Coordinates of C-alpha atoms in Angstrom, one line a residue:
M18 CA -42.3 -79.1 -2.2
S19 CA -45.2 -80.6 -0.4
P20 CA -46.1 -84.3 -0.7
R21 CA -49.4 -83.4 -2.1
S22 CA -47.9 -81.5 -5.1
S23 CA -45.7 -84.5 -6.0
V24 CA -48.6 -86.9 -6.0
V25 CA -50.9 -84.8 -8.3
P26 CA -48.9 -85.4 -11.5
V27 CA -48.8 -89.1 -10.9
V28 CA -52.5 -89.3 -10.3
A29 CA -53.2 -87.2 -13.3
S30 CA -51.0 -89.3 -15.7
G31 CA -52.6 -92.5 -14.2
T32 CA -56.1 -91.2 -14.8
A33 CA -55.2 -90.3 -18.4
T34 CA -53.9 -93.8 -19.0
V35 CA -57.0 -95.4 -17.5
L36 CA -59.2 -93.2 -19.7
R37 CA -57.3 -94.1 -22.8
L38 CA -57.6 -97.8 -22.0
L39 CA -61.3 -97.5 -21.2
S40 CA -62.0 -95.7 -24.5
A41 CA -60.0 -98.4 -26.4
T42 CA -61.9 -101.1 -24.7
L43 CA -65.2 -99.5 -25.6
V44 CA -64.2 -99.1 -29.2
F45 CA -63.1 -102.7 -29.4
A46 CA -66.4 -103.9 -27.8
A47 CA -68.4 -101.8 -30.2
L48 CA -66.5 -103.3 -33.2
Y49 CA -66.9 -106.8 -31.8
A50 CA -70.6 -106.3 -31.2
G51 CA -71.1 -104.9 -34.8
A52 CA -69.2 -107.9 -36.3
E53 CA -71.3 -110.4 -34.3
S54 CA -74.5 -108.7 -35.3
L55 CA -73.8 -109.6 -38.9
G56 CA -75.4 -112.9 -39.7
G57 CA -73.8 -115.6 -41.8
S58 CA -75.5 -114.4 -45.0
A59 CA -74.7 -110.8 -44.3
R60 CA -71.1 -111.7 -43.8
A61 CA -71.0 -113.6 -47.1
E62 CA -72.6 -110.6 -48.9
A63 CA -70.1 -108.3 -47.2
A64 CA -67.2 -110.5 -48.5
G65 CA -68.5 -110.4 -52.0
P66 CA -70.4 -112.9 -54.1
E67 CA -69.1 -116.5 -53.7
R68 CA -68.1 -118.2 -57.0
V69 CA -69.4 -121.7 -57.6
R70 CA -66.8 -123.9 -59.1
T71 CA -67.0 -127.6 -60.0
V72 CA -63.9 -129.6 -60.5
T73 CA -63.9 -133.2 -61.7
L74 CA -60.5 -134.8 -61.6
S75 CA -61.7 -138.3 -62.0
A76 CA -65.1 -139.5 -63.0
Q77 CA -67.3 -142.5 -63.7
A78 CA -70.7 -141.8 -65.1
G79 CA -73.7 -142.2 -62.7
K80 CA -71.7 -142.6 -59.5
S81 CA -70.7 -140.0 -56.9
A82 CA -67.2 -139.8 -55.5
A83 CA -68.4 -141.6 -52.3
E84 CA -69.8 -144.5 -54.3
R85 CA -67.0 -144.8 -56.8
A86 CA -64.2 -147.3 -56.0
P87 CA -60.9 -146.1 -57.4
E88 CA -59.2 -148.2 -60.1
P89 CA -56.3 -150.3 -58.8
G90 CA -53.0 -148.5 -59.1
T91 CA -54.5 -145.1 -59.2
V92 CA -55.1 -142.2 -56.9
A93 CA -58.5 -140.5 -57.4
V94 CA -59.0 -136.9 -56.3
D95 CA -62.4 -135.2 -56.1
E96 CA -63.3 -131.8 -54.7
V97 CA -65.7 -131.9 -51.8
P98 CA -68.5 -129.3 -52.3
G99 CA -68.6 -126.4 -49.8
G100 CA -66.0 -124.2 -48.2
G101 CA -65.3 -120.5 -48.6
R102 CA -63.9 -118.5 -51.4
C103 CA -60.3 -119.7 -51.0
E104 CA -60.9 -122.9 -49.0
R105 CA -61.0 -126.3 -50.7
T106 CA -61.4 -129.8 -49.3
Y107 CA -60.5 -132.8 -51.5
R108 CA -61.4 -136.4 -51.2
V109 CA -58.5 -138.6 -52.1
R110 CA -59.0 -142.3 -52.5
S111 CA -56.9 -145.3 -53.6
L112 CA -57.2 -149.1 -53.4
V113 CA -54.4 -150.4 -51.1
G114 CA -53.6 -154.1 -51.2
N115 CA -52.0 -156.2 -48.5
P116 CA -49.9 -159.1 -49.7
D117 CA -50.1 -160.7 -46.2
P118 CA -53.6 -160.2 -44.8
G119 CA -52.5 -161.4 -41.3
E120 CA -50.0 -158.5 -41.0
T121 CA -50.5 -154.8 -40.8
V122 CA -49.8 -152.7 -43.9
S123 CA -49.0 -149.0 -43.4
Y124 CA -49.4 -146.3 -45.9
G125 CA -48.8 -142.5 -46.1
W126 CA -50.4 -139.7 -48.0
R127 CA -48.5 -136.6 -49.1
L128 CA -50.1 -133.5 -50.6
Q129 CA -47.5 -131.8 -52.7
R130 CA -47.4 -128.3 -54.1
W131 CA -45.4 -127.2 -57.2
S132 CA -42.8 -124.5 -56.4
P133 CA -42.1 -122.4 -59.4
A134 CA -39.1 -120.9 -57.6
T135 CA -37.3 -124.1 -57.0
R136 CA -39.0 -126.1 -59.8
T137 CA -39.7 -129.0 -57.5
W138 CA -42.7 -130.6 -55.7
R139 CA -42.8 -129.6 -52.0
T140 CA -44.7 -131.4 -49.3
Y141 CA -47.7 -129.3 -48.1
L142 CA -49.6 -131.8 -45.9
T143 CA -49.1 -135.4 -44.8
S144 CA -51.1 -138.2 -43.2
G145 CA -50.6 -141.8 -42.5
S146 CA -52.6 -144.9 -41.5
G147 CA -52.7 -148.7 -41.8
F148 CA -54.9 -151.7 -41.6
T149 CA -54.9 -155.5 -41.3
G150 CA -56.7 -157.5 -44.0
A151 CA -56.6 -158.2 -47.7
S152 CA -57.3 -154.8 -49.2
R153 CA -59.1 -151.6 -48.5
T154 CA -60.0 -148.3 -50.1
A155 CA -57.9 -145.8 -48.3
E156 CA -59.4 -142.3 -48.1
W157 CA -58.0 -138.9 -47.0
E158 CA -59.6 -135.4 -47.0
P159 CA -56.9 -132.7 -47.1
R160 CA -58.0 -129.1 -46.8
I161 CA -56.2 -126.2 -48.6
V162 CA -56.9 -122.7 -47.3
G163 CA -55.6 -119.6 -49.0
N164 CA -52.8 -121.2 -51.0
P165 CA -53.6 -121.4 -54.7
G166 CA -51.3 -123.3 -56.9
L167 CA -50.6 -126.6 -58.7
Y168 CA -50.9 -129.7 -56.5
R169 CA -50.7 -133.5 -56.7
V170 CA -51.2 -136.3 -54.1
K171 CA -48.6 -139.1 -53.5
L172 CA -49.5 -142.4 -51.8
S173 CA -46.6 -144.5 -50.4
V174 CA -47.4 -148.1 -49.3
D175 CA -44.9 -149.9 -47.1
G176 CA -43.3 -152.7 -49.1
G177 CA -45.3 -151.6 -52.2
A178 CA -45.6 -149.0 -54.9
T179 CA -45.7 -145.2 -54.8
L180 CA -48.6 -143.8 -56.6
R181 CA -49.3 -140.2 -57.8
S182 CA -52.5 -138.5 -58.7
E183 CA -52.9 -136.3 -61.7
K184 CA -51.9 -132.6 -61.1
F185 CA -54.7 -130.3 -60.2
M186 CA -55.0 -126.5 -59.9
V187 CA -56.3 -124.8 -56.8
S188 CA -57.4 -121.2 -57.3
C189 CA -59.3 -118.5 -55.3

């Protein structure tokens, strides 16, 4: 067997592999270019009509969520306009008091989702912060993407009370 006859099958199989990879790359590039050529409105139309949904979980007439100060001892939850079909952002606010304005008070937010399987509230997102001073309106903006269900927000203040919002339903 000559050295040339043993190299030919290797070169042939390598060439076939290169051609397969090249054709796959070209197909991917064409798909990518086609997706990029769709504008924002064309993408939205391709995904189907977007439903407009307004949710008011707490309200005071004549004031927007940004202007409204929450009532002491409550957690107010308002949906922030915008987002996609199954993407929701909420503005959560509560008045946090500090019994000793010279010291720092810490607090933690917990977005909880109801689990029908275990029949318990399970933590979905958390956040924490703190401040020095008499009292402040604490604000948090959790985002829920692609996870419909029943939710509530829990606020825990160090050395203070634990507050819960009303339950609210997130749907797509």
